[in-house]
Tab-separated table of C-alpha atoms in Angstrom:
chain	number	residue	atom	x	y	z
A	1	MET	CA	4.800	104.601	52.308
A	2	GLY	CA	2.471	107.269	53.888
A	3	SER	CA	1.104	110.808	52.903
A	4	LEU	CA	2.382	112.032	49.812
A	5	GLU	CA	1.980	115.079	50.825
A	6	GLY	CA	5.889	117.261	51.696
A	7	ARG	CA	7.378	114.360	49.733
A	8	SER	CA	9.936	115.979	46.963
A	9	VAL	CA	9.690	114.829	44.048
A	10	LEU	CA	13.446	114.041	44.475
A	11	GLU	CA	12.793	111.238	47.349
A	12	LEU	CA	10.173	109.365	45.841
A	13	GLU	CA	12.303	108.727	42.575
A	14	ASP	CA	15.004	107.776	44.588
A	15	GLU	CA	12.593	105.574	46.290
A	16	SER	CA	11.204	104.138	43.264
A	17	LEU	CA	14.999	102.824	43.354
A	18	SER	CA	14.448	100.755	45.712
A	19	SER	CA	11.176	100.629	47.315
A	20	PRO	CA	10.295	96.857	48.146
A	21	ARG	CA	6.335	97.663	46.916
A	22	MET	CA	7.808	98.705	43.859
A	23	ILE	CA	10.386	95.246	43.594
A	24	SER	CA	7.784	93.047	44.568
A	25	ILE	CA	5.334	93.430	41.682
A	26	LYS	CA	8.147	93.979	38.925
A	27	THR	CA	8.801	90.234	41.006
A	28	SER	CA	4.956	89.092	41.282
A	29	SER	CA	4.092	90.323	36.806
A	30	LEU	CA	7.412	88.315	35.793
A	31	ASP	CA	7.287	84.893	37.400
A	32	ALA	CA	7.408	83.139	34.637
A	33	ALA	CA	9.868	84.842	33.337
A	34	PRO	CA	13.140	85.867	35.687
A	35	ARG	CA	15.525	86.007	33.584
A	36	ARG	CA	14.188	89.261	31.380
A	37	TYR	CA	13.166	90.599	35.069
A	38	PHE	CA	16.577	90.171	35.861
A	39	CYS	CA	17.465	92.391	32.504
A	40	ASP	CA	14.529	94.795	32.968
A	41	VAL	CA	15.613	95.838	35.806
A	42	GLU	CA	19.309	96.267	34.816
A	43	GLU	CA	17.525	98.201	32.047
A	44	ILE	CA	15.236	100.484	34.356
A	45	SER	CA	18.058	101.004	36.409
A	46	CYS	CA	20.149	102.805	34.187
A	47	ARG	CA	17.946	104.489	32.274
A	48	CYS	CA	16.948	105.865	35.673
A	49	ILE	CA	20.692	106.906	36.684
A	50	LEU	CA	20.469	108.178	33.444
A	51	ARG	CA	17.618	110.500	33.001
A	52	ARG	CA	19.145	111.515	37.201
A	53	ALA	CA	22.090	112.398	36.296
A	54	SER	CA	21.737	114.080	33.148
A	55	ASN	CA	18.620	115.716	35.175
A	56	SER	CA	21.843	116.788	37.454
A	57	ILE	CA	23.953	118.487	34.388
A	58	ARG	CA	20.979	119.822	33.643
A	59	ILE	CA	20.219	121.761	36.200
A	60	VAL	CA	23.459	122.379	37.549
A	61	LEU	CA	25.755	124.024	34.611
A	62	LEU	CA	22.207	124.485	31.998
A	63	SER	CA	19.665	126.192	34.774
A	64	ASP	CA	22.226	129.464	34.783
A	65	LYS	CA	23.028	131.697	31.408
A	66	LEU	CA	26.201	132.497	33.499
A	67	ASN	CA	27.585	129.265	33.535
A	68	ILE	CA	28.491	129.783	29.837
A	69	LEU	CA	31.955	131.317	31.376
A	70	VAL	CA	32.801	127.920	32.201
A	71	LEU	CA	34.111	127.483	28.968
A	72	CYS	CA	37.086	129.735	29.669
A	73	GLY	CA	38.344	127.686	31.765
A	74	PRO	CA	39.773	124.825	28.956
A	75	LEU	CA	40.113	127.380	26.851
A	76	ALA	CA	42.574	128.735	29.771
A	77	ILE	CA	44.321	126.005	29.646
A	78	LEU	CA	44.761	125.587	25.707
A	79	VAL	CA	45.906	129.145	25.727
A	80	ASP	CA	48.332	128.364	28.716
A	81	LYS	CA	50.004	125.538	25.992
A	82	LEU	CA	50.005	126.950	22.849
A	83	THR	CA	51.112	130.775	23.206
A	84	SER	CA	52.787	132.734	26.052
A	85	HIS	CA	50.299	135.124	25.932
A	86	HIS	CA	50.111	135.699	30.261
A	87	GLY	CA	47.320	137.978	30.765
A	88	TRP	CA	44.847	135.933	28.520
A	89	VAL	CA	46.011	132.586	30.584
A	90	PHE	CA	45.031	135.126	33.974
A	91	LEU	CA	42.155	136.608	32.300
A	92	LEU	CA	39.761	133.672	31.443
A	93	SER	CA	41.082	131.476	34.032
A	94	LEU	CA	39.760	134.320	36.037
A	95	LEU	CA	35.939	134.256	34.506
A	96	GLY	CA	36.010	130.629	34.367
A	97	ILE	CA	36.547	130.506	38.464
A	98	ILE	CA	33.664	133.195	39.031
A	99	PRO	CA	30.368	130.580	38.040
A	100	LEU	CA	32.406	127.997	39.468
A	101	ALA	CA	32.572	129.495	42.761
A	102	GLU	CA	28.907	130.155	41.861
A	103	ARG	CA	27.812	126.336	41.324
A	104	LEU	CA	30.095	125.659	44.794
A	105	GLY	CA	28.108	127.209	46.312
A	106	TRP	CA	24.982	126.595	45.617
A	107	ALA	CA	25.779	123.232	45.528
A	108	THR	CA	26.506	123.411	49.333
A	109	GLU	CA	23.005	125.047	50.005
A	110	GLN	CA	21.965	121.779	47.904
A	111	LEU	CA	23.014	119.664	50.737
A	112	ALA	CA	22.356	121.771	53.338
A	113	PHE	CA	19.014	121.305	53.013
A	114	PHE	CA	19.908	117.226	54.429
A	115	THR	CA	22.087	118.431	56.891
A	116	GLY	CA	20.422	120.871	59.275
A	117	PRO	CA	20.536	124.755	59.015
A	118	THR	CA	24.203	124.925	61.865
A	119	VAL	CA	25.886	122.968	60.230
A	120	GLY	CA	24.150	124.066	56.609
A	121	GLY	CA	25.597	127.186	57.968
A	122	LEU	CA	28.832	126.192	58.500
A	123	LEU	CA	28.536	124.359	54.732
A	124	ASN	CA	28.192	127.242	53.559
A	125	ALA	CA	30.192	129.365	55.377
A	126	THR	CA	34.123	126.815	54.624
A	127	PHE	CA	32.845	125.730	51.350
A	128	GLY	CA	31.651	129.911	50.613
A	129	ASN	CA	35.911	130.426	51.202
A	130	ALA	CA	37.028	127.407	49.091
A	131	THR	CA	38.195	129.172	46.199
A	132	GLU	CA	40.103	132.290	47.864
A	133	LEU	CA	41.992	129.502	50.716
A	134	ILE	CA	42.526	127.587	46.774
A	135	ILE	CA	43.853	129.935	44.977
A	136	SER	CA	46.012	130.889	48.882
A	137	MET	CA	47.626	127.069	48.620
A	138	TYR	CA	48.714	127.278	44.557
A	139	ALA	CA	50.458	130.690	45.840
A	140	LEU	CA	51.828	129.315	49.116
A	141	ARG	CA	53.524	126.205	47.413
A	142	SER	CA	54.692	128.285	44.988
A	143	GLY	CA	56.442	131.284	47.203
A	144	MET	CA	54.110	134.007	46.388
A	145	ILE	CA	53.485	134.890	49.979
A	146	ARG	CA	52.499	138.809	49.494
A	147	VAL	CA	49.787	137.383	46.881
A	148	VAL	CA	48.627	135.040	49.717
A	149	GLN	CA	48.409	137.710	52.422
A	150	GLN	CA	46.916	139.781	50.224
A	151	SER	CA	44.300	137.907	48.768
A	152	LEU	CA	43.114	137.003	52.119
A	153	LEU	CA	43.121	141.352	53.226
A	154	GLY	CA	41.130	141.093	50.447
A	155	SER	CA	38.852	138.619	50.608
A	156	ILE	CA	37.753	140.364	54.671
A	157	LEU	CA	37.834	143.629	52.212
A	158	SER	CA	35.283	142.204	49.902
A	159	ASN	CA	32.314	140.935	52.260
A	160	MET	CA	33.251	143.843	54.384
A	161	LEU	CA	32.609	146.407	51.907
A	162	LEU	CA	31.149	145.554	48.485
A	163	VAL	CA	29.632	142.474	49.662
A	164	LEU	CA	27.958	144.173	53.550
A	165	GLY	CA	27.611	147.706	51.185
A	166	CYS	CA	25.623	146.407	48.116
A	167	ALA	CA	22.979	144.259	49.931
A	168	PHE	CA	22.937	147.295	52.369
A	169	PHE	CA	22.350	149.358	48.583
A	170	GLY	CA	19.773	146.666	47.326
A	171	GLY	CA	17.948	146.204	50.519
A	172	GLY	CA	18.055	149.721	51.458
A	173	ILE	CA	16.275	150.783	47.412
A	174	VAL	CA	13.644	148.092	47.454
A	175	HIS	CA	12.427	148.661	50.655
A	176	SER	CA	12.643	152.962	50.702
A	177	ASN	CA	10.304	152.992	52.946
A	178	LYS	CA	11.525	151.824	56.466
A	179	GLU	CA	14.670	151.171	58.076
A	180	GLN	CA	15.840	148.349	58.002
A	181	VAL	CA	17.065	146.590	60.699
A	182	PHE	CA	18.914	143.246	62.523
A	183	ASP	CA	20.215	142.017	65.655
A	184	LYS	CA	23.150	143.788	66.317
A	185	ALA	CA	23.839	141.720	69.159
A	186	ASN	CA	25.378	138.819	66.896
A	187	ALA	CA	27.464	141.353	64.807
A	188	VAL	CA	29.114	142.454	67.918
A	189	MET	CA	30.002	139.770	67.946
A	190	ASN	CA	31.424	138.602	64.840
A	191	SER	CA	33.250	141.969	65.506
A	192	GLY	CA	35.116	140.949	68.104
A	193	LEU	CA	36.571	138.023	66.176
A	194	LEU	CA	37.877	140.345	63.662
A	195	LEU	CA	38.831	143.310	66.158
A	196	MET	CA	40.922	140.091	67.682
A	197	ALA	CA	42.109	139.604	63.690
A	198	VAL	CA	43.123	143.284	63.543
A	199	MET	CA	44.867	142.887	66.760
A	200	GLY	CA	46.951	139.257	65.927
A	201	LEU	CA	48.060	140.742	61.891
A	202	LEU	CA	48.857	144.454	63.126
A	203	PHE	CA	50.881	143.160	66.747
A	204	PRO	CA	53.950	141.845	64.275
A	205	ALA	CA	53.264	144.346	62.020
A	206	VAL	CA	54.320	147.121	64.745
A	207	LEU	CA	57.521	144.480	65.975
A	208	HIS	CA	58.818	144.715	62.665
A	209	PHE	CA	58.830	148.781	61.934
A	210	THR	CA	59.719	149.612	65.353
A	211	ARG	CA	62.666	147.384	65.227
A	212	THR	CA	62.289	146.211	68.836
A	213	GLU	CA	61.927	142.264	68.132
A	214	LEU	CA	64.238	139.858	70.007
A	215	HIS	CA	65.406	138.349	68.039
A	216	PHE	CA	65.480	139.985	64.564
A	217	GLY	CA	63.860	138.214	61.657
A	218	LYS	CA	63.225	135.413	63.823
A	219	SER	CA	60.768	136.719	66.808
A	220	GLU	CA	58.549	138.450	63.887
A	221	LEU	CA	57.647	134.424	62.189
A	222	ALA	CA	57.973	133.453	65.294
A	223	LEU	CA	55.408	135.730	67.201
A	224	SER	CA	52.788	135.284	63.748
A	225	ARG	CA	53.166	130.844	63.903
A	226	PHE	CA	52.055	131.626	67.834
A	227	SER	CA	49.185	134.101	67.078
A	228	SER	CA	47.934	131.715	64.239
A	229	CYS	CA	47.692	128.988	66.467
A	230	VAL	CA	45.877	131.241	69.048
A	231	MET	CA	43.576	132.228	66.578
A	232	LEU	CA	42.751	129.134	65.163
A	233	ALA	CA	42.126	128.148	69.531
A	234	ALA	CA	39.668	131.091	69.210
A	235	TYR	CA	37.886	130.045	66.708
A	236	GLY	CA	37.580	126.675	67.385
A	237	ALA	CA	35.784	127.943	70.383
A	238	TYR	CA	33.198	129.493	68.509
A	239	LEU	CA	32.578	127.613	66.239
A	240	PHE	CA	31.917	124.845	68.748
A	241	PHE	CA	29.629	128.106	70.613
A	242	GLN	CA	27.692	128.467	67.014
A	243	LEU	CA	27.513	124.838	67.370
A	244	THR	CA	25.986	123.531	70.581
A	245	SER	CA	24.305	127.406	71.589
A	246	GLN	CA	20.496	126.883	71.561
A	247	LYS	CA	20.234	130.178	68.978
A	248	ASN	CA	20.271	130.345	66.042
A	249	MET	CA	21.702	132.826	65.306
A	250	TYR	CA	21.303	135.296	62.447
A	251	SER	CA	17.150	134.819	62.349
A	252	PRO	CA	16.037	137.121	61.598
A	253	ILE	CA	14.808	139.361	64.648
A	254	ASN	CA	10.647	140.184	62.728
A	255	GLU	CA	10.902	136.636	61.987
A	256	GLY	CA	7.831	136.749	64.022
A	257	GLU	CA	6.022	139.252	62.820
A	258	SER	CA	6.187	137.891	58.702
A	259	GLN	CA	6.400	134.279	58.854
A	260	ASP	CA	2.593	133.963	58.277
A	261	ASP	CA	3.184	135.929	55.377
A	262	SER	CA	6.919	134.204	53.965
A	263	ASN	CA	5.336	130.213	54.374
A	264	SER	CA	4.552	129.811	51.694
A	265	ASP	CA	6.936	131.866	49.171
A	266	ASP	CA	10.577	130.978	50.664
A	267	GLU	CA	9.594	127.281	51.543
A	268	GLU	CA	11.475	125.812	49.475
A	269	ALA	CA	13.263	122.245	48.457
A	270	PRO	CA	16.804	120.867	47.165
A	271	GLN	CA	16.670	121.246	43.702
A	272	ILE	CA	18.945	117.945	43.292
A	273	LEU	CA	19.819	114.513	45.778
A	274	LYS	CA	22.501	114.521	48.700
A	275	TRP	CA	24.819	112.470	46.606
A	276	GLU	CA	24.283	114.223	44.075
A	277	SER	CA	25.295	117.583	45.739
A	278	ILE	CA	28.003	116.035	47.444
A	279	SER	CA	29.982	114.983	43.774
A	280	TRP	CA	29.078	118.235	42.603
A	281	LEU	CA	30.790	119.792	45.388
A	282	SER	CA	33.600	117.515	44.968
A	283	ILE	CA	33.624	117.808	41.090
A	284	LEU	CA	33.180	121.786	41.038
A	285	THR	CA	36.143	121.893	43.498
A	286	ILE	CA	38.554	120.078	42.137
A	287	TRP	CA	38.276	121.910	38.148
A	288	ILE	CA	38.948	125.123	40.546
A	289	SER	CA	42.112	123.443	41.984
A	290	VAL	CA	42.881	122.971	38.188
A	291	LEU	CA	41.793	126.788	37.167
A	292	SER	CA	43.165	128.335	40.072
A	293	GLU	CA	46.742	126.573	39.317
A	294	TYR	CA	47.432	128.284	35.311
A	295	LEU	CA	45.883	131.517	37.518
A	296	VAL	CA	48.204	132.319	40.298
A	297	ASN	CA	51.046	130.370	37.571
A	298	ALA	CA	49.728	133.491	35.576
A	299	ILE	CA	49.436	136.167	37.844
A	300	GLU	CA	52.916	138.227	37.797
A	301	GLY	CA	52.415	137.955	33.637
A	302	ALA	CA	49.691	139.411	33.870
A	303	SER	CA	50.768	142.193	35.572
A	304	VAL	CA	53.294	143.446	33.353
A	305	ALA	CA	51.533	142.757	29.859
A	306	MET	CA	48.044	144.396	31.936
A	307	ASN	CA	50.114	147.428	33.733
A	308	ILE	CA	48.518	146.426	36.833
A	309	PRO	CA	49.905	146.036	40.450
A	310	VAL	CA	50.364	142.699	42.024
A	311	ALA	CA	48.734	144.088	44.586
A	312	PHE	CA	45.606	145.247	42.768
A	313	ILE	CA	45.169	142.039	41.111
A	314	SER	CA	46.118	140.484	45.017
A	315	VAL	CA	43.462	142.768	46.948
A	316	ILE	CA	40.969	142.848	44.495
A	317	LEU	CA	41.089	141.308	41.472
A	318	LEU	CA	40.903	137.876	42.784
A	319	PRO	CA	38.778	138.226	46.361
A	320	ILE	CA	36.276	139.349	43.840
A	321	VAL	CA	36.002	136.363	42.218
A	322	GLY	CA	35.844	133.943	44.803
A	323	ASN	CA	33.425	136.346	46.384
A	324	ALA	CA	31.386	135.097	44.353
A	325	ALA	CA	28.986	133.081	45.855
A	326	GLU	CA	28.332	135.344	48.862
A	327	HIS	CA	27.791	138.849	46.761
A	328	ALA	CA	24.494	137.100	45.179
A	329	GLY	CA	23.535	135.814	47.898
A	330	ALA	CA	23.702	138.710	50.248
A	331	VAL	CA	21.944	141.078	47.965
A	332	MET	CA	18.938	138.236	47.270
A	333	PHE	CA	18.645	137.434	51.234
A	334	ALA	CA	18.866	141.834	51.919
A	335	VAL	CA	15.876	142.516	49.040
A	336	LYS	CA	13.559	140.224	50.550
A	337	ASP	CA	14.556	141.712	53.958
A	338	LYS	CA	16.454	139.113	55.260
A	339	LEU	CA	19.100	141.304	56.500
A	340	ASP	CA	19.875	139.486	58.946
A	341	ILE	CA	20.768	136.927	57.067
A	342	SER	CA	22.797	138.793	54.019
A	343	LEU	CA	25.111	139.681	57.852
A	344	GLY	CA	25.367	136.098	58.118
A	345	VAL	CA	26.509	135.967	55.104
A	346	ALA	CA	28.700	138.653	54.425
A	347	ILE	CA	31.067	138.579	58.447
A	348	GLY	CA	30.635	135.165	58.775
A	349	SER	CA	32.554	135.010	55.656
A	350	SER	CA	35.394	137.830	56.917
A	351	THR	CA	35.006	136.003	60.199
A	352	GLN	CA	36.336	132.064	59.214
A	353	ILE	CA	38.992	134.334	56.354
A	354	SER	CA	40.246	136.281	59.597
A	355	MET	CA	40.422	133.799	62.032
A	356	PHE	CA	40.128	130.431	59.821
A	357	GLY	CA	41.969	131.164	56.634
A	358	ILE	CA	44.535	133.415	57.734
A	359	PRO	CA	45.838	131.453	60.300
A	360	PHE	CA	46.210	128.209	58.567
A	361	CYS	CA	48.248	129.835	55.520
A	362	VAL	CA	50.517	130.533	58.389
A	363	VAL	CA	50.496	126.966	59.802
A	364	VAL	CA	50.561	125.422	56.484
A	365	GLY	CA	53.433	127.399	55.742
A	366	TRP	CA	55.216	126.527	59.225
A	367	ILE	CA	54.596	122.893	57.708
A	368	MET	CA	55.857	123.272	54.397
A	369	GLY	CA	59.069	125.824	55.114
A	370	ARG	CA	57.813	129.350	53.890
A	371	PRO	CA	57.838	131.870	56.327
A	372	MET	CA	54.582	132.713	55.876
A	373	ASP	CA	53.999	135.832	58.670
A	374	LEU	CA	51.542	137.841	59.829
A	375	ASN	CA	53.283	140.715	59.080
A	376	PHE	CA	50.382	142.117	56.261
A	377	GLN	CA	52.818	145.607	56.723
A	378	LEU	CA	51.420	148.956	57.655
A	379	PHE	CA	49.827	150.103	54.474
A	380	GLU	CA	47.365	146.877	54.713
A	381	THR	CA	46.621	146.455	57.830
A	382	ALA	CA	45.709	150.159	57.942
A	383	THR	CA	42.644	149.071	56.062
A	384	LEU	CA	40.942	146.878	58.107
A	385	PHE	CA	40.137	148.815	61.162
A	386	MET	CA	37.005	150.217	58.643
A	387	THR	CA	36.120	146.728	58.869
A	388	VAL	CA	35.393	145.562	62.678
A	389	LEU	CA	32.522	148.597	63.503
A	390	VAL	CA	28.547	147.535	61.889
A	391	GLU	CA	25.649	149.677	63.336
A	392	GLY	CA	22.850	147.533	63.991
A	393	THR	CA	20.364	149.346	61.460
A	394	SER	CA	19.864	149.972	57.770
A	395	ASN	CA	19.436	151.886	54.758
A	396	TYR	CA	20.108	152.633	51.406
A	397	PHE	CA	22.555	155.572	51.977
A	398	LYS	CA	25.182	153.612	53.975
A	399	GLY	CA	25.101	150.609	51.630
A	400	LEU	CA	26.604	153.392	49.561
A	401	MET	CA	28.721	155.125	52.239
A	402	LEU	CA	30.350	151.023	52.124
A	403	LEU	CA	30.494	150.552	48.522
A	404	LEU	CA	31.915	154.190	47.491
A	405	CYS	CA	34.827	152.986	50.798
A	406	TYR	CA	35.564	150.026	49.146
A	407	LEU	CA	36.404	152.367	45.804
A	408	ILE	CA	38.496	154.754	47.626
A	409	VAL	CA	40.660	151.407	48.897
A	410	ALA	CA	40.692	149.532	45.287
A	411	ALA	CA	42.367	153.120	43.748
A	412	SER	CA	44.479	153.090	46.298
A	413	PHE	CA	45.901	149.654	45.851
A	414	PHE	CA	45.946	150.590	42.207
A	415	VAL	CA	48.697	153.364	42.739
A	416	HIS	CA	50.204	150.742	45.286
A	417	ILE	CA	53.445	149.364	44.276
A	418	ASP	CA	54.950	146.394	47.093
A	419	PRO	CA	58.005	146.109	46.992
A	420	LYS	CA	58.012	142.984	48.665
A	421	SER	CA	55.534	141.097	45.970
A	422	ILE	CA	58.489	140.644	43.187
A	423	GLN	CA	61.182	139.020	46.538
A	424	ASP	CA	58.428	136.486	47.387
A	425	LYS	CA	59.363	134.389	44.761
A	426	PRO	CA	62.077	131.573	45.881
A	427	LYS	CA	65.004	132.041	43.966
A	428	LYS	CA	65.903	129.098	41.623
A	429	THR	CA	69.146	127.011	42.816
């Protein structure tokens, strides 16, 4: 079996279930009673599986006080079945998704231990945005195109202003005696992708408001679908570059200075096994999908009941819930003076939403027969320009400025009434 040093407890437990040495020991000790051997092996195996399952449930669901909000999910379903209070259904569904989104990110991190840093980073970016994409699919199926557009736009704003602002502010407060730095080259590459996304959103809006369409009502949608295919191809090339590049994207630029100090403190081991990570990813994704359906169906009723514009719910409230995992992770890494990882979490998530999430919804809407386009209207498109410029240094004041900018954006959407959001619902025949 080799040395036990460096072997995790999970590996040893997993090996004990099927190790040839363990089986041979049991066989030699039970030669006189072969029938009892098979019974004992079954009992031991079942006992080990049950112990592993109960331990996994305890780690995933009972290790964090935030997970008590999971109970809000069944309550939302119960309230929806027994009453017609859409405000409570929306609020309970929103609260129920928060811990599920956080646990989804955590389960992805556990799986990343077994896949390596590059594939692990891709998994983190993908499942980190799974909540927003699931909500968008249900909204798109219901014909709520403006909710889809505004929630994806809000996810970009939330990552680039709220999440990154909290990371800069938290890291700057803890490390106030120095100016935190990160690799600007990597940030500029992601900012270039964000600029391409802004361009893709800007041209359909300009085409619409200048009334210069070749075929009125059709050219805008055709341009959006063509641009979406180009953006998906560009994102695919970006992923290929990341997976084949020799350089580790967003590795801390001062890693060499603190490597010896951090090796003893930052070495982590997976808390659950590989198959458990995959199982929990499936369970959490299904449960988020169920709650997302109740959440989307209650948006308009909640808007009326709570007297809050649909635009504010879509741009501010929904993305904050979906970005819960990124928010906590980015702040944690910034406090540990790993600002490059925080930047990778925030900007990487925004890049995936803008270059994959939005065009993917356009293509899916095309397949569904929904006229989902890239015309996000001038008010929404104008807010994106402030999110694509990132400098190479950070301090708490820059973080505070990003947070204040996000407050202004939130206030703007609180007083903004979108006339198109009511018209998106398909007419019932």
